[in-house]
XYZ file of C-alpha atoms in Angstrom:
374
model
C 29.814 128.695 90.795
C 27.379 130.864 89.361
C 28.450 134.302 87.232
C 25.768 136.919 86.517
C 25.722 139.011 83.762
C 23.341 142.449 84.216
C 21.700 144.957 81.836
C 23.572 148.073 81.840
C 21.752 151.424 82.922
C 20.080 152.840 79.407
C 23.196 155.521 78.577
C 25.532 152.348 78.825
C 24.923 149.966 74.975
C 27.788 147.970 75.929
C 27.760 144.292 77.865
C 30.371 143.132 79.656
C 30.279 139.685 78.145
C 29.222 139.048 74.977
C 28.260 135.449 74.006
C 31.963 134.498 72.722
C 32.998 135.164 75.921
C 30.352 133.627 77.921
C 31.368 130.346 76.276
C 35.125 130.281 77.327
C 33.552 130.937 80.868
C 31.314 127.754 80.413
C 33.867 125.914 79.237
C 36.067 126.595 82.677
C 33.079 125.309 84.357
C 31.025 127.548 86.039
C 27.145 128.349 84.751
C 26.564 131.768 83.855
C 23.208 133.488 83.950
C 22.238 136.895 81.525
C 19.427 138.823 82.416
C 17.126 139.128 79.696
C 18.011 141.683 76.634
C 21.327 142.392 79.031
C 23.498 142.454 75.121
C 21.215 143.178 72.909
C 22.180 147.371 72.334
C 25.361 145.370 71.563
C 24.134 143.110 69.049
C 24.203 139.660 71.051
C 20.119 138.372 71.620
C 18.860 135.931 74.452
C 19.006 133.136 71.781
C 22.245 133.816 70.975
C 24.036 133.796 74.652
C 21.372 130.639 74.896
C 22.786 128.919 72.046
C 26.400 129.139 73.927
C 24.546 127.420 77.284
C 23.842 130.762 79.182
C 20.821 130.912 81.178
C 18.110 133.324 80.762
C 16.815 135.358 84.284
C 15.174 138.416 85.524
C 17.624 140.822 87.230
C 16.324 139.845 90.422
C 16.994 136.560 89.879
C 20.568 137.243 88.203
C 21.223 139.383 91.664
C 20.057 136.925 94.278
C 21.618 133.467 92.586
C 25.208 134.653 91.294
C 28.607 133.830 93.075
C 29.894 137.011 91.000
C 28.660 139.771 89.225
C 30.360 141.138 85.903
C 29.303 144.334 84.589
C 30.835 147.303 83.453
C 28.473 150.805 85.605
C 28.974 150.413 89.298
C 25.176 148.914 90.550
C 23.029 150.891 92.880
C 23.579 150.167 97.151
C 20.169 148.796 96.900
C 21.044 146.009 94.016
C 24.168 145.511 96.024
C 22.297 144.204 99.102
C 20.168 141.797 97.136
C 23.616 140.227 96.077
C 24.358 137.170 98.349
C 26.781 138.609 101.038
C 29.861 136.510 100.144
C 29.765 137.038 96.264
C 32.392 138.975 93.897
C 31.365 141.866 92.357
C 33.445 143.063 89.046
C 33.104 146.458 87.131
C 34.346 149.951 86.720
C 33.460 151.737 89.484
C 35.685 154.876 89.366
C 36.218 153.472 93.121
C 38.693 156.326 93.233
C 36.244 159.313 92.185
C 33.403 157.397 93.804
C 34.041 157.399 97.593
C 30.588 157.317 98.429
C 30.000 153.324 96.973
C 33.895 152.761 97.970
C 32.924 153.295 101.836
C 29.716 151.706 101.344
C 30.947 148.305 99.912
C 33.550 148.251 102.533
C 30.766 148.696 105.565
C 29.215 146.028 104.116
C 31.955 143.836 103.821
C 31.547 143.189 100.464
C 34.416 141.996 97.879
C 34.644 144.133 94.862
C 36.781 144.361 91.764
C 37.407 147.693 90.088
C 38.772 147.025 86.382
C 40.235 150.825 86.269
C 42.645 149.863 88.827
C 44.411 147.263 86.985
C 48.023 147.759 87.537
C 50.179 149.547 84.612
C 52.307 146.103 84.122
C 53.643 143.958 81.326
C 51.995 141.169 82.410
C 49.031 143.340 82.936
C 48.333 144.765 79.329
C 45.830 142.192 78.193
C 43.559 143.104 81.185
C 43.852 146.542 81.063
C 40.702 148.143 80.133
C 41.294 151.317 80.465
C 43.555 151.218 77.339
C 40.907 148.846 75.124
C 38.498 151.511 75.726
C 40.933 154.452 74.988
C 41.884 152.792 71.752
C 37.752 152.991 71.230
C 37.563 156.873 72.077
C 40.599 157.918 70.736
C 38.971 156.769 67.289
C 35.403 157.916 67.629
C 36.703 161.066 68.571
C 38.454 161.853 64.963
C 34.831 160.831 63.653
C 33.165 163.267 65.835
C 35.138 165.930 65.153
C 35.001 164.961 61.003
C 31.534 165.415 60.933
C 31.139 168.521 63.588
C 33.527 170.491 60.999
C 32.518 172.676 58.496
C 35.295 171.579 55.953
C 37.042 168.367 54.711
C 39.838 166.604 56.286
C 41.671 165.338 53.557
C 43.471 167.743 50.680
C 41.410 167.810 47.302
C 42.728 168.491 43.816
C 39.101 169.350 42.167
C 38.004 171.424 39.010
C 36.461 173.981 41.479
C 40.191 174.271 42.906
C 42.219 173.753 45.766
C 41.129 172.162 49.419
C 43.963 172.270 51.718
C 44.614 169.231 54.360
C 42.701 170.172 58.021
C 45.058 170.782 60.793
C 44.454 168.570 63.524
C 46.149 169.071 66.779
C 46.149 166.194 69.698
C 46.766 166.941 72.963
C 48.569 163.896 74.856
C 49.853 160.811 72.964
C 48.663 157.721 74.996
C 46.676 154.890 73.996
C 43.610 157.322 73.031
C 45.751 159.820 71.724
C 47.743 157.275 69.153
C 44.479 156.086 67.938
C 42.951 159.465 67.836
C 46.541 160.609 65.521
C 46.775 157.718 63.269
C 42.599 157.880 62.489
C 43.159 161.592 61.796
C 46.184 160.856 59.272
C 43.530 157.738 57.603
C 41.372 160.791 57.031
C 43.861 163.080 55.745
C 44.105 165.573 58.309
C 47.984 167.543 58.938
C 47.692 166.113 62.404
C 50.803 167.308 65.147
C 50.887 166.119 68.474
C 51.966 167.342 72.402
C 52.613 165.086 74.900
C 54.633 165.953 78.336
C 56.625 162.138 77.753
C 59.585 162.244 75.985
C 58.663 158.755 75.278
C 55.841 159.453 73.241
C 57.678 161.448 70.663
C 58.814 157.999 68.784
C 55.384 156.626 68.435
C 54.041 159.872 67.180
C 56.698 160.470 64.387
C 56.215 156.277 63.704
C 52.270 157.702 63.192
C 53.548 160.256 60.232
C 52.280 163.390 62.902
C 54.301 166.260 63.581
C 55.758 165.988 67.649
C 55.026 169.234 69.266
C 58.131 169.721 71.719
C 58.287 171.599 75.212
C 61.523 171.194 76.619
C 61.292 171.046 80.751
C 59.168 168.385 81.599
C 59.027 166.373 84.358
C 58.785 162.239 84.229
C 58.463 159.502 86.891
C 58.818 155.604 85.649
C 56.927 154.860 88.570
C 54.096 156.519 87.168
C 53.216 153.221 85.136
C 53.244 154.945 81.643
C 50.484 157.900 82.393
C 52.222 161.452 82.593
C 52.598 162.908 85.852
C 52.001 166.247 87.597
C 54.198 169.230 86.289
C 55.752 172.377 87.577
C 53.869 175.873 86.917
C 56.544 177.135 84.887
C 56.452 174.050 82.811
C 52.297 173.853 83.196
C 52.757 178.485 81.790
C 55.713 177.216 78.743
C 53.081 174.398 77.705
C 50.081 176.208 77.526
C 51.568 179.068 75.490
C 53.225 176.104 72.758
C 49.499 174.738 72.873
C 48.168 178.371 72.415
C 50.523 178.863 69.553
C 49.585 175.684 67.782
C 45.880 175.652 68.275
C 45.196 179.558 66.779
C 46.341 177.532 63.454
C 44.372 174.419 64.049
C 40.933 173.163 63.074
C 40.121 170.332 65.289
C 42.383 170.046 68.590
C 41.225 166.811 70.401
C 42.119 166.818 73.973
C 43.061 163.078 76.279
C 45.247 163.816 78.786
C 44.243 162.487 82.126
C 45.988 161.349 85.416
C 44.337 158.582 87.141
C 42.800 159.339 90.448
C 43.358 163.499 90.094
C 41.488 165.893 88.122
C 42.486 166.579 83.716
C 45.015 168.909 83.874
C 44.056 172.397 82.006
C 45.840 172.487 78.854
C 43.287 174.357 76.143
C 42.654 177.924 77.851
C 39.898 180.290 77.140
C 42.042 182.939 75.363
C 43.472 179.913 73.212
C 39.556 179.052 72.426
C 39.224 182.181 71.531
C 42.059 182.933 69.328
C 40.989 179.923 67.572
C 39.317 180.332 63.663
C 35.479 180.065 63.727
C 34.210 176.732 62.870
C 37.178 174.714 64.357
C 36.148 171.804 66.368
C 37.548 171.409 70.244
C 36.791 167.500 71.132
C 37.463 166.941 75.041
C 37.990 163.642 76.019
C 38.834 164.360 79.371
C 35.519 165.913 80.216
C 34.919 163.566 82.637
C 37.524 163.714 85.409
C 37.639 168.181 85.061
C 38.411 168.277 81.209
C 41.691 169.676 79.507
C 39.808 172.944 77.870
C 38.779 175.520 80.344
C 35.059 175.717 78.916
C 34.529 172.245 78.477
C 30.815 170.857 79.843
C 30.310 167.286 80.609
C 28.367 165.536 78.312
C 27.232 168.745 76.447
C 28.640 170.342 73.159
C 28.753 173.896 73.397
C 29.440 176.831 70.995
C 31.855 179.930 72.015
C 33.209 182.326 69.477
C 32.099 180.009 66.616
C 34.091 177.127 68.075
C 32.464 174.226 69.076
C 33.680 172.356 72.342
C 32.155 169.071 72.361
C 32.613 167.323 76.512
C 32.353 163.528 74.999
C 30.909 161.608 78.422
C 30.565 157.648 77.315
C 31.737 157.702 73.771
C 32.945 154.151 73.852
C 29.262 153.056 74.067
C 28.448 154.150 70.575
C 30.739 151.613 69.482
C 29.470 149.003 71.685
C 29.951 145.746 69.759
C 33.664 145.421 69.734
C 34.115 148.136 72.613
C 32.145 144.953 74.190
C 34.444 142.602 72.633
C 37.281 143.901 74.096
C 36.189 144.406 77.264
C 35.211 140.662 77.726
C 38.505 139.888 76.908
C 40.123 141.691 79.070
C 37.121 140.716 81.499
C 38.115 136.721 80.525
C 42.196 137.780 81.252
C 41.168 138.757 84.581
C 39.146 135.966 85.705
C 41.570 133.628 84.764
C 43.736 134.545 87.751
C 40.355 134.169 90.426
C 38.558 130.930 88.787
C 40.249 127.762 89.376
C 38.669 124.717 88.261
C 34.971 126.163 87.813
C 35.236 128.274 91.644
C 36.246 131.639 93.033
C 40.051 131.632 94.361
C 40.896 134.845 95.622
C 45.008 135.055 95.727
C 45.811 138.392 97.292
C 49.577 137.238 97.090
C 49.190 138.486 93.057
C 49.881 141.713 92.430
C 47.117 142.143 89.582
C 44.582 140.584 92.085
C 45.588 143.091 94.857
C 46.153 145.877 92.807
C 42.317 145.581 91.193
C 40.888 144.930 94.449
C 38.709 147.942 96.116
C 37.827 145.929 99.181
C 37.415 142.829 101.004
C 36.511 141.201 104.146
C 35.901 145.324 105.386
C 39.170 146.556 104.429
C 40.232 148.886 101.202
C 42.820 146.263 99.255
C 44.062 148.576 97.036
C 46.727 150.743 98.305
C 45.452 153.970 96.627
C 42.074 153.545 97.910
C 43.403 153.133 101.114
C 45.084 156.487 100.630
C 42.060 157.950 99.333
C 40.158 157.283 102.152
C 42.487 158.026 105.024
C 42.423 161.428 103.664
């Protein structure tokens, strides 16, 4: 079998298989093709995925020849069509906020693996992209906010006096969040931390930070780690803890999502306003509705002296080990649909099922099913 590796669309510097991983997937027997230049905003030449036994092709000739596609953007319908009609197509769609290419790929009868839908299992953790590139934002978003602020993190004993600690506040304490506290207490920021999961308050305290507690909250272990939807007296007592906290902080960096709905609200507009001038709001959750209520996609905006920064891609300006770890969790996966050098789709595994968007003209996964019946 034949795997194709494409370019990514210019916003995207990440590949979904660099060269270290392209030679494991040699080595299981199958021939994988790169279209030309497809790593190199992540550091990894033609020469260098040649020097592993790669191919070099144009991405018409990567479309039309491969068995399966990795990548990491979901492809345009056009480039799907000029894939051969039986292969496997691998990436993160957002198959759940993109409906559109969902209903598309399943008119077409296409097969098509969604990484974000990995299930929230043990024995899924080394696939589970979503959490690789958390641990990826979660960090780039303490540097963001370090150099958007008008005033040092750490505390300074200098001739010229004292410089007290910056107050960092996150706002949810998953993967992201973890990485976002313990980068923020590397830098010497007085960082405390909210998160609606009892669960969380262990790791943050392990992490030196300060646990922000709102009693009432409601959990559900079904809910595969991620925090769930809460009642609107909780949703009123939270946002008046977070309104508290955040009129004293300097940087509040915002990650709480719930797959497949939209960010819940936590940062309001009278908190951004009651908020000192030149603090730093860094919304991670920008994406799927963000957590602050003036929050812009992909634009940094200034209200009241505050600045509100709605991060879009920021694991692509890390994109050689963001890259790194997403082949490997890329290589996890494919272990359980390559067997001896061929495609082996077993729909009996719950991981395979689970990441499955569609195949054969029928939604796999049982939330897309949900989605669309809707």
């Amino acid at each position: 079998m034949t795997i194709g590796i494409l370019k990514e669309p210019q916003e995207e510097a990440r590949v979904a298989l660099l060269p270290e991983a392209v030679k494991t997937l040699i080595s299981w027997g199958t021939q994988v093709i790169i279209e030309s230049d497809a790593g190199l905003s992540a550091f990894a030449d033609n020469p260098s995925y040649v020097a592993v036994g790669a191919s070099i092709k144009s991405r018409e000739e990567v479309l039309a020849e491969s068995d399966m596609i990795c990548g990491i953007q979901p492809l345009l319908q056009e480039e799907i069509l000029k894939m051969k009609p039986e292969s496997v197509l691998l990436g993160q769609m957002g198959a759940l906020f993109n409906p559109d290419l969902t209903k598309f790929l399943i008119k077409e009868k296409r097969t098509a693996f969604s990484m974000e839908l990995v299930p929230r299992t043990t024995r899924a953790q080394s696939m589970d992209v979503l959490s690789s590139m958390a641990t990826v934002t979660g960090y780039k978003a303490v540097l963001l906010a370090a150099s958007s602020l008008p005033r040092f993190f750490p505390m300074f004993m200098t001739a010229a006096g004292s410089i007290t600690p910056a107050k960092v506040l996150i706002l949810g304490a998953g993967v992201a969040g973890l990485q976002a506290i313990a980068t923020a207490k590397r830098l010497g920021g007085s960082v405390s931390a909210f998160d609606v999961r009892q669960a969380a308050k262990e790791e943050v305290l392990s992490l030196g930070a300060k646990f922000v507690d709102v009693e009432g909250a409601k959990e559900d272990k079904a809910a595969g780690g991620y925090a769930v939807e809460q009642t609107p007296e909780f949703i009123q007592k939270q946002k008046d803890t977070i309104h508290e906290y955040a009129a004293k902080s300097d940087v509040i960096i915002t990650t709480a999502q719930i797959p497949g709905r939209k960010a819940p609200l936590l940062v309001e507009e009278r908190t951004v306003l009651a908020m000192k001038p030149g603090s730093v709001i860094v919304d991670l959750a920008a994406s799927s509705g963000g957590n602050c209520a003036l929050t812009q996609p992909d634009k940094s905006i200034e209200i009241n002296g505050v600045k509100i920064i709605g991060v879009g891609n920021i694991a692509s300006e890390l994109p050689q080990d963001a890259s790194k770890m997403y082949g490997k969790n890329y290589l996890n996966f494919l272990k359980l649909i390559i067997k001896d050098g061929e495609i082996n789709l077993n729909f009996e595994d719950d991981i395979v099922k689970g990441t499955c968007v569609c195949h054969a003209g029928e939604a796999v996964n049982s939330r897309i099913s949900e989605m669309l019946t809707k």
